[in-house]
Amino acid sequence: MVREQVRIDTRTLQWKCVESRADSKRLSYGRFILSPLLKGQADTIGIAMRRALLGEIEGTCITRATSAKIPHEYSTIVGIQESVHEILMNLKEIVLRSNLYGTCEAAICAMGPGYITAKDIISPPYVEIIDNTQPIASLTEPIELRIRLQIERNRGYRIKTSTNVQDGSYPIDAIFMPVRNVNHSIHSYGTGNEKHEILFLEIWTNGSLTPKEALQEASRNLIDLFIPFLQTEEENLHLEDHQHMLPLRPSTLPDKLVKIRKKKKIALKSIFIDQLDLPPRVYNCLKRSNISTLLDLLNNSQEDLMKLEHFRIEDVKRILDILEKHFGLDLPKN
């Protein structure tokens, strides 16, 4: 656990993490402050951040399980201690972290007798299992358990419906929200016209994100939602006429708006590489090299990128195409 003394700075607006701890692999806690704020501002920010933290952050989870040997969700299988329904509920509890866009597949292939846990899941390298000890099933006889899994990255909460049931394929309630709970409180100090406020934010996550990561991602997503209000009406009409040409990913900035903002260095720092629709392997290579924003990427040449571990010439060409298409930018060769 990390604790820091809370200090009030009346000169500039600052935020700080005053407490951070991991209660378990699937529960992390963080406490943050933002100050000094004028009267009423703390409540405005606190309400908006709480909604963004709970509803605007994407998460990864298992959304479907398929097996030819499963006759019905509420049936039992000889040699397996749990019912099929219990196995599906155990799969629902598995916490994942990924840079996935859309869906991918994973599988369980195990031979009994023995205990099947999350570590027995065979998943793509860009999908990380937070807690490998999460139980799935107990095999009491020497039988083989084969289950094909669908993994999806999305946001919010999705309840399974019976209309999605297919032969041997069963949907699973999807809780994509990595933030489990958020509290905000306000401390006032000063008198008269000099009265200020301190905003306290408490964040609990499922371990796939740290509370600090969740706070920063929610802030970026909240900013993206307000960006359209910075455009003039003429720009809005132009974008609506060509809406079918815009990227589907909500965090990707429209081309016209990017051209307006790219002249400012601070704008480049506010565009993160997870908004560039990069393949997961390319994204991971850049993150391992501490390249997190568009500005970080533009500070490298094509030759610099080729020196990154596991980076190929095709990856450089993909990045150049994205920079040219969405931002009208290029990277020097040397």
Tab-separated table of C-alpha atoms in Angstrom:
chain	number	residue	atom	x	y	z
A	1	MET	CA	0.000	0.000	0.000
A	2	VAL	CA	1.224	3.461	-0.899
A	3	ARG	CA	0.177	6.565	1.030
A	4	GLU	CA	1.087	10.182	0.562
A	5	GLN	CA	0.315	13.184	2.726
A	6	VAL	CA	-2.389	15.423	1.240
A	7	ARG	CA	-1.060	18.905	0.571
A	8	ILE	CA	-3.242	21.803	-0.505
A	9	ASP	CA	-1.783	23.949	-3.265
A	10	THR	CA	-3.799	27.131	-3.863
A	11	ARG	CA	-1.767	28.236	-6.898
A	12	THR	CA	-2.385	25.705	-9.676
A	13	LEU	CA	-4.878	22.915	-10.316
A	14	GLN	CA	-3.197	19.591	-9.560
A	15	TRP	CA	-4.140	15.967	-9.031
A	16	LYS	CA	-2.378	13.363	-6.918
A	17	CYS	CA	-2.720	9.707	-5.926
A	18	VAL	CA	-2.803	9.654	-2.126
A	19	GLU	CA	-3.436	5.928	-1.655
A	20	SER	CA	-2.939	2.866	-3.857
A	21	ARG	CA	-3.177	-0.814	-3.010
A	22	ALA	CA	-3.906	-4.211	-4.532
A	23	ASP	CA	-6.196	-6.142	-2.186
A	24	SER	CA	-6.022	-9.170	-4.497
A	25	LYS	CA	-5.328	-10.023	-8.121
A	26	ARG	CA	-8.913	-9.086	-8.933
A	27	LEU	CA	-9.384	-6.054	-6.726
A	28	SER	CA	-7.334	-2.847	-6.783
A	29	TYR	CA	-8.039	0.393	-4.947
A	30	GLY	CA	-6.892	3.953	-5.513
A	31	ARG	CA	-7.682	7.303	-3.907
A	32	PHE	CA	-7.026	10.553	-5.741
A	33	ILE	CA	-7.429	14.277	-5.095
A	34	LEU	CA	-7.899	17.242	-7.406
A	35	SER	CA	-7.446	20.770	-6.047
A	36	PRO	CA	-7.903	23.685	-5.710
A	37	LEU	CA	-11.367	23.974	-7.279
A	38	LEU	CA	-13.879	26.788	-7.104
A	39	LYS	CA	-17.155	26.228	-5.288
A	40	GLY	CA	-19.354	23.824	-7.249
A	41	GLN	CA	-16.631	22.587	-9.600
A	42	ALA	CA	-15.791	19.506	-7.506
A	43	ASP	CA	-19.333	18.164	-7.777
A	44	THR	CA	-19.430	18.843	-11.533
A	45	ILE	CA	-16.188	16.945	-12.133
A	46	GLY	CA	-16.963	14.194	-9.625
A	47	ILE	CA	-20.325	13.277	-11.189
A	48	ALA	CA	-18.925	13.314	-14.735
A	49	MET	CA	-15.862	11.245	-13.806
A	50	ARG	CA	-17.946	8.670	-11.961
A	51	ARG	CA	-20.166	8.115	-14.997
A	52	ALA	CA	-17.147	7.995	-17.337
A	53	LEU	CA	-15.298	5.521	-15.096
A	54	LEU	CA	-18.284	3.177	-14.861
A	55	GLY	CA	-19.612	3.478	-18.392
A	56	GLU	CA	-16.980	4.707	-20.852
A	57	ILE	CA	-14.027	2.352	-20.245
A	58	GLU	CA	-13.700	-0.769	-22.366
A	59	GLY	CA	-13.007	-4.177	-20.870
A	60	THR	CA	-12.407	-7.728	-22.102
A	61	CYS	CA	-14.325	-10.847	-21.131
A	62	ILE	CA	-15.578	-14.232	-22.353
A	63	THR	CA	-18.939	-13.857	-24.118
A	64	ARG	CA	-19.631	-17.339	-25.501
A	65	ALA	CA	-18.700	-20.973	-24.867
A	66	THR	CA	-19.108	-23.743	-27.437
A	67	SER	CA	-18.784	-27.508	-27.010
A	68	ALA	CA	-20.286	-30.354	-28.998
A	69	LYS	CA	-20.666	-32.424	-25.803
A	70	ILE	CA	-22.940	-29.902	-24.044
A	71	PRO	CA	-26.580	-30.893	-24.692
A	72	HIS	CA	-28.158	-28.120	-22.602
A	73	GLU	CA	-27.063	-25.273	-20.331
A	74	TYR	CA	-28.679	-26.849	-17.253
A	75	SER	CA	-27.505	-30.398	-17.941
A	76	THR	CA	-24.772	-32.371	-16.213
A	77	ILE	CA	-21.941	-34.317	-17.826
A	78	VAL	CA	-20.676	-37.630	-16.442
A	79	GLY	CA	-17.181	-37.149	-15.030
A	80	ILE	CA	-17.577	-33.414	-14.354
A	81	GLN	CA	-18.501	-32.346	-10.845
A	82	GLU	CA	-20.063	-29.021	-11.854
A	83	SER	CA	-23.138	-28.563	-13.987
A	84	VAL	CA	-22.842	-26.815	-17.349
A	85	HIS	CA	-24.483	-23.721	-15.856
A	86	GLU	CA	-21.882	-23.597	-13.064
A	87	ILE	CA	-19.056	-23.877	-15.615
A	88	LEU	CA	-20.522	-20.940	-17.571
A	89	MET	CA	-20.756	-18.887	-14.362
A	90	ASN	CA	-17.092	-19.685	-13.601
A	91	LEU	CA	-16.097	-18.532	-17.099
A	92	LYS	CA	-17.996	-15.298	-16.486
A	93	GLU	CA	-15.797	-14.551	-13.451
A	94	ILE	CA	-12.501	-14.748	-15.379
A	95	VAL	CA	-10.840	-11.329	-15.634
A	96	LEU	CA	-8.964	-10.539	-18.860
A	97	ARG	CA	-6.827	-7.677	-20.112
A	98	SER	CA	-6.183	-7.083	-23.809
A	99	ASN	CA	-5.595	-4.638	-26.640
A	100	LEU	CA	-8.173	-6.515	-28.666
A	101	TYR	CA	-10.417	-4.768	-31.201
A	102	GLY	CA	-13.634	-6.736	-31.656
A	103	THR	CA	-13.557	-10.474	-30.935
A	104	CYS	CA	-11.124	-13.384	-30.956
A	105	GLU	CA	-11.191	-17.055	-30.025
A	106	ALA	CA	-9.603	-19.091	-27.251
A	107	ALA	CA	-9.965	-22.711	-26.144
A	108	ILE	CA	-9.852	-25.114	-23.227
A	109	CYS	CA	-8.481	-28.587	-23.927
A	110	ALA	CA	-7.786	-30.651	-20.796
A	111	MET	CA	-7.766	-34.310	-19.718
A	112	GLY	CA	-9.076	-35.508	-16.352
A	113	PRO	CA	-9.067	-36.305	-13.596
A	114	GLY	CA	-8.015	-32.946	-12.191
A	115	TYR	CA	-8.991	-29.355	-11.618
A	116	ILE	CA	-9.433	-27.040	-14.610
A	117	THR	CA	-8.566	-23.408	-13.927
A	118	ALA	CA	-8.039	-20.254	-15.961
A	119	LYS	CA	-4.408	-21.254	-16.618
A	120	ASP	CA	-5.706	-24.046	-18.862
A	121	ILE	CA	-7.171	-21.521	-21.308
A	122	ILE	CA	-5.214	-21.320	-24.569
A	123	SER	CA	-5.568	-17.690	-25.663
A	124	PRO	CA	-3.860	-15.308	-28.137
A	125	PRO	CA	-0.701	-13.586	-26.837
A	126	TYR	CA	-2.426	-10.188	-26.705
A	127	VAL	CA	-4.993	-11.503	-24.185
A	128	GLU	CA	-3.747	-11.670	-20.582
A	129	ILE	CA	-5.470	-13.660	-17.828
A	130	ILE	CA	-5.297	-11.655	-14.586
A	131	ASP	CA	-5.923	-14.527	-12.148
A	132	ASN	CA	-4.853	-17.975	-13.374
A	133	THR	CA	-6.265	-19.655	-10.246
A	134	GLN	CA	-9.912	-18.938	-11.103
A	135	PRO	CA	-11.613	-22.391	-11.067
A	136	ILE	CA	-13.594	-23.565	-14.093
A	137	ALA	CA	-14.424	-27.248	-13.578
A	138	SER	CA	-13.430	-30.401	-11.666
A	139	LEU	CA	-12.945	-33.553	-13.738
A	140	THR	CA	-13.496	-36.672	-11.622
A	141	GLU	CA	-12.876	-39.216	-14.393
A	142	PRO	CA	-10.326	-39.597	-17.227
A	143	ILE	CA	-12.409	-37.694	-19.774
A	144	GLU	CA	-11.444	-34.920	-22.152
A	145	LEU	CA	-12.957	-31.452	-21.831
A	146	ARG	CA	-12.956	-29.311	-24.992
A	147	ILE	CA	-14.565	-25.879	-24.992
A	148	ARG	CA	-14.159	-23.157	-27.595
A	149	LEU	CA	-14.408	-19.636	-26.179
A	150	GLN	CA	-15.257	-16.301	-27.751
A	151	ILE	CA	-13.483	-13.305	-26.223
A	152	GLU	CA	-14.719	-9.781	-26.839
A	153	ARG	CA	-13.664	-6.253	-25.931
A	154	ASN	CA	-16.471	-3.765	-25.405
A	155	ARG	CA	-17.966	-1.505	-22.758
A	156	GLY	CA	-20.915	-1.621	-20.393
A	157	TYR	CA	-22.944	-4.698	-19.475
A	158	ARG	CA	-24.670	-7.129	-21.826
A	159	ILE	CA	-27.197	-9.693	-20.657
A	160	LYS	CA	-27.383	-12.926	-22.633
A	161	THR	CA	-30.622	-13.644	-24.483
A	162	SER	CA	-32.131	-16.988	-25.394
A	163	THR	CA	-32.317	-15.947	-29.060
A	164	ASN	CA	-28.506	-16.175	-29.236
A	165	VAL	CA	-28.444	-19.871	-28.298
A	166	GLN	CA	-27.058	-22.094	-31.029
A	167	ASP	CA	-26.318	-25.830	-31.156
A	168	GLY	CA	-23.711	-26.447	-28.481
A	169	SER	CA	-22.982	-22.713	-28.245
A	170	TYR	CA	-24.052	-20.738	-25.190
A	171	PRO	CA	-23.792	-16.967	-24.574
A	172	ILE	CA	-22.432	-15.664	-21.272
A	173	ASP	CA	-23.434	-12.477	-19.471
A	174	ALA	CA	-20.734	-9.948	-20.350
A	175	ILE	CA	-19.496	-7.485	-17.726
A	176	PHE	CA	-17.057	-5.393	-19.738
A	177	MET	CA	-16.650	-2.767	-16.985
A	178	PRO	CA	-13.166	-2.975	-15.406
A	179	VAL	CA	-14.169	-0.384	-12.767
A	180	ARG	CA	-16.253	-2.015	-10.057
A	181	ASN	CA	-17.123	1.037	-7.946
A	182	VAL	CA	-16.451	4.785	-7.694
A	183	ASN	CA	-17.039	7.196	-4.838
A	184	HIS	CA	-16.421	10.926	-4.793
A	185	SER	CA	-16.431	13.318	-1.859
A	186	ILE	CA	-15.762	17.029	-1.444
A	187	HIS	CA	-13.793	18.928	1.191
A	188	SER	CA	-14.283	22.707	1.416
A	189	TYR	CA	-11.829	25.164	2.952
A	190	GLY	CA	-11.407	28.910	3.142
A	191	THR	CA	-13.960	31.625	3.847
A	192	GLY	CA	-15.921	34.167	1.851
A	193	ASN	CA	-14.755	34.790	-1.683
A	194	GLU	CA	-11.632	32.684	-1.034
A	195	LYS	CA	-13.579	29.463	-0.516
A	196	HIS	CA	-12.187	26.477	-2.459
A	197	GLU	CA	-12.893	22.752	-2.749
A	198	ILE	CA	-10.882	19.536	-2.903
A	199	LEU	CA	-12.311	16.598	-4.864
A	200	PHE	CA	-11.573	13.102	-3.514
A	201	LEU	CA	-12.084	10.156	-5.918
A	202	GLU	CA	-12.053	6.527	-4.746
A	203	ILE	CA	-11.799	3.881	-7.496
A	204	TRP	CA	-12.020	0.089	-7.274
A	205	THR	CA	-11.051	-1.983	-10.344
A	206	ASN	CA	-11.091	-5.712	-11.171
A	207	GLY	CA	-7.307	-5.865	-11.649
A	208	SER	CA	-7.297	-5.606	-15.449
A	209	LEU	CA	-6.569	-1.891	-15.021
A	210	THR	CA	-4.986	-0.048	-12.138
A	211	PRO	CA	-7.153	2.742	-10.677
A	212	LYS	CA	-4.679	5.283	-12.089
A	213	GLU	CA	-4.945	3.778	-15.596
A	214	ALA	CA	-8.730	3.775	-15.297
A	215	LEU	CA	-8.761	7.437	-14.246
A	216	GLN	CA	-6.590	8.490	-17.187
A	217	GLU	CA	-8.544	6.436	-19.752
A	218	ALA	CA	-11.884	7.749	-18.475
A	219	SER	CA	-10.541	11.302	-18.725
A	220	ARG	CA	-9.472	10.759	-22.356
A	221	ASN	CA	-12.832	9.241	-23.251
A	222	LEU	CA	-14.683	12.097	-21.570
A	223	ILE	CA	-12.627	14.646	-23.523
A	224	ASP	CA	-13.398	12.807	-26.793
A	225	LEU	CA	-17.130	13.140	-26.087
A	226	PHE	CA	-16.851	16.934	-25.795
A	227	ILE	CA	-14.589	17.498	-28.810
A	228	PRO	CA	-17.542	17.961	-31.260
A	229	PHE	CA	-18.619	21.054	-29.303
A	230	LEU	CA	-15.305	22.695	-30.229
A	231	GLN	CA	-16.256	22.626	-33.911
A	232	THR	CA	-18.235	25.301	-35.717
A	233	GLU	CA	-21.656	24.482	-37.144
A	234	GLU	CA	-20.237	24.486	-40.677
A	235	GLU	CA	-17.700	21.833	-39.695
A	236	ASN	CA	-20.426	19.745	-38.077
A	237	LEU	CA	-22.547	19.867	-41.243
A	238	HIS	CA	-19.542	18.871	-43.342
A	239	LEU	CA	-18.821	15.882	-41.087
A	240	GLU	CA	-22.473	14.789	-41.122
A	241	ASP	CA	-22.520	14.810	-44.935
A	242	HIS	CA	-19.494	12.490	-44.966
A	243	GLN	CA	-20.321	10.505	-41.851
A	244	HIS	CA	-20.114	7.212	-43.721
A	245	MET	CA	-16.464	7.954	-44.451
A	246	LEU	CA	-15.431	8.403	-40.812
A	247	PRO	CA	-13.752	5.596	-38.825
A	248	LEU	CA	-16.157	3.513	-36.752
A	249	ARG	CA	-13.943	3.537	-33.684
A	250	PRO	CA	-15.407	6.255	-31.358
A	251	SER	CA	-12.083	7.396	-29.930
A	252	THR	CA	-10.629	8.141	-33.397
A	253	LEU	CA	-10.601	11.868	-34.151
A	254	PRO	CA	-12.242	13.079	-37.394
A	255	ASP	CA	-9.689	14.037	-40.047
A	256	LYS	CA	-10.849	17.650	-40.311
A	257	LEU	CA	-10.617	18.198	-36.577
A	258	VAL	CA	-7.158	16.623	-36.452
A	259	LYS	CA	-5.898	19.029	-39.118
A	260	ILE	CA	-7.130	21.927	-36.998
A	261	ARG	CA	-5.450	20.666	-33.843
A	262	LYS	CA	-2.254	19.109	-35.156
A	263	LYS	CA	-0.544	22.504	-35.349
A	264	LYS	CA	-0.367	22.576	-31.570
A	265	LYS	CA	2.177	20.385	-29.847
A	266	ILE	CA	-0.134	19.802	-26.909
A	267	ALA	CA	-2.701	18.232	-29.276
A	268	LEU	CA	-0.190	15.606	-30.384
A	269	LYS	CA	0.411	14.672	-26.746
A	270	SER	CA	-3.326	14.190	-26.209
A	271	ILE	CA	-3.717	11.640	-29.029
A	272	PHE	CA	-2.761	8.160	-27.811
A	273	ILE	CA	-1.628	5.279	-29.998
A	274	ASP	CA	-4.600	3.167	-28.909
A	275	GLN	CA	-6.687	5.565	-31.026
A	276	LEU	CA	-4.760	4.691	-34.197
A	277	ASP	CA	-6.411	1.284	-34.794
A	278	LEU	CA	-3.070	-0.540	-34.805
A	279	PRO	CA	-2.761	-4.349	-34.808
A	280	PRO	CA	-2.298	-5.680	-31.241
A	281	ARG	CA	1.280	-6.882	-31.879
A	282	VAL	CA	2.352	-3.488	-33.286
A	283	TYR	CA	0.637	-1.688	-30.416
A	284	ASN	CA	2.434	-3.865	-27.846
A	285	CYS	CA	5.833	-3.280	-29.502
A	286	LEU	CA	5.335	0.490	-29.335
A	287	LYS	CA	4.129	0.416	-25.724
A	288	ARG	CA	7.144	-1.655	-24.647
A	289	SER	CA	9.344	1.062	-26.167
A	290	ASN	CA	7.527	3.780	-24.163
A	291	ILE	CA	5.765	5.153	-27.252
A	292	SER	CA	2.321	6.063	-25.916
A	293	THR	CA	1.205	9.176	-27.796
A	294	LEU	CA	1.236	10.498	-31.341
A	295	LEU	CA	3.957	12.934	-30.308
A	296	ASP	CA	6.136	10.041	-29.067
A	297	LEU	CA	5.638	8.281	-32.395
A	298	LEU	CA	6.547	11.348	-34.457
A	299	ASN	CA	9.777	11.722	-32.475
A	300	ASN	CA	10.994	8.498	-34.125
A	301	SER	CA	12.142	7.882	-37.683
A	302	GLN	CA	11.356	4.848	-39.827
A	303	GLU	CA	14.834	3.583	-39.058
A	304	ASP	CA	14.191	3.950	-35.319
A	305	LEU	CA	11.026	1.861	-35.576
A	306	MET	CA	12.833	-0.891	-37.476
A	307	LYS	CA	15.234	-1.201	-34.524
A	308	LEU	CA	12.363	-2.123	-32.178
A	309	GLU	CA	12.197	-5.743	-31.130
A	310	HIS	CA	9.879	-7.905	-33.304
A	311	PHE	CA	9.136	-4.945	-35.619
A	312	ARG	CA	8.896	-5.585	-39.382
A	313	ILE	CA	8.912	-3.439	-42.482
A	314	GLU	CA	5.201	-4.226	-42.977
A	315	ASP	CA	4.508	-2.724	-39.552
A	316	VAL	CA	6.270	0.514	-40.499
A	317	LYS	CA	4.267	0.712	-43.724
A	318	ARG	CA	1.037	0.217	-41.753
A	319	ILE	CA	1.931	3.103	-39.433
A	320	LEU	CA	2.863	5.353	-42.361
A	321	ASP	CA	-0.482	4.641	-44.037
A	322	ILE	CA	-2.392	5.514	-40.832
A	323	LEU	CA	-0.442	8.747	-40.302
A	324	GLU	CA	-0.989	9.823	-43.904
A	325	LYS	CA	-4.657	8.868	-44.030
A	326	HIS	CA	-5.827	10.358	-40.733
A	327	PHE	CA	-3.342	13.126	-39.948
A	328	GLY	CA	-1.543	14.059	-43.174
A	329	LEU	CA	1.771	13.340	-41.419
A	330	ASP	CA	4.867	11.295	-42.292
A	331	LEU	CA	7.932	9.886	-40.589
A	332	PRO	CA	11.480	10.655	-41.835
A	333	LYS	CA	13.442	7.660	-43.096
A	334	ASN	CA	16.499	8.445	-40.961
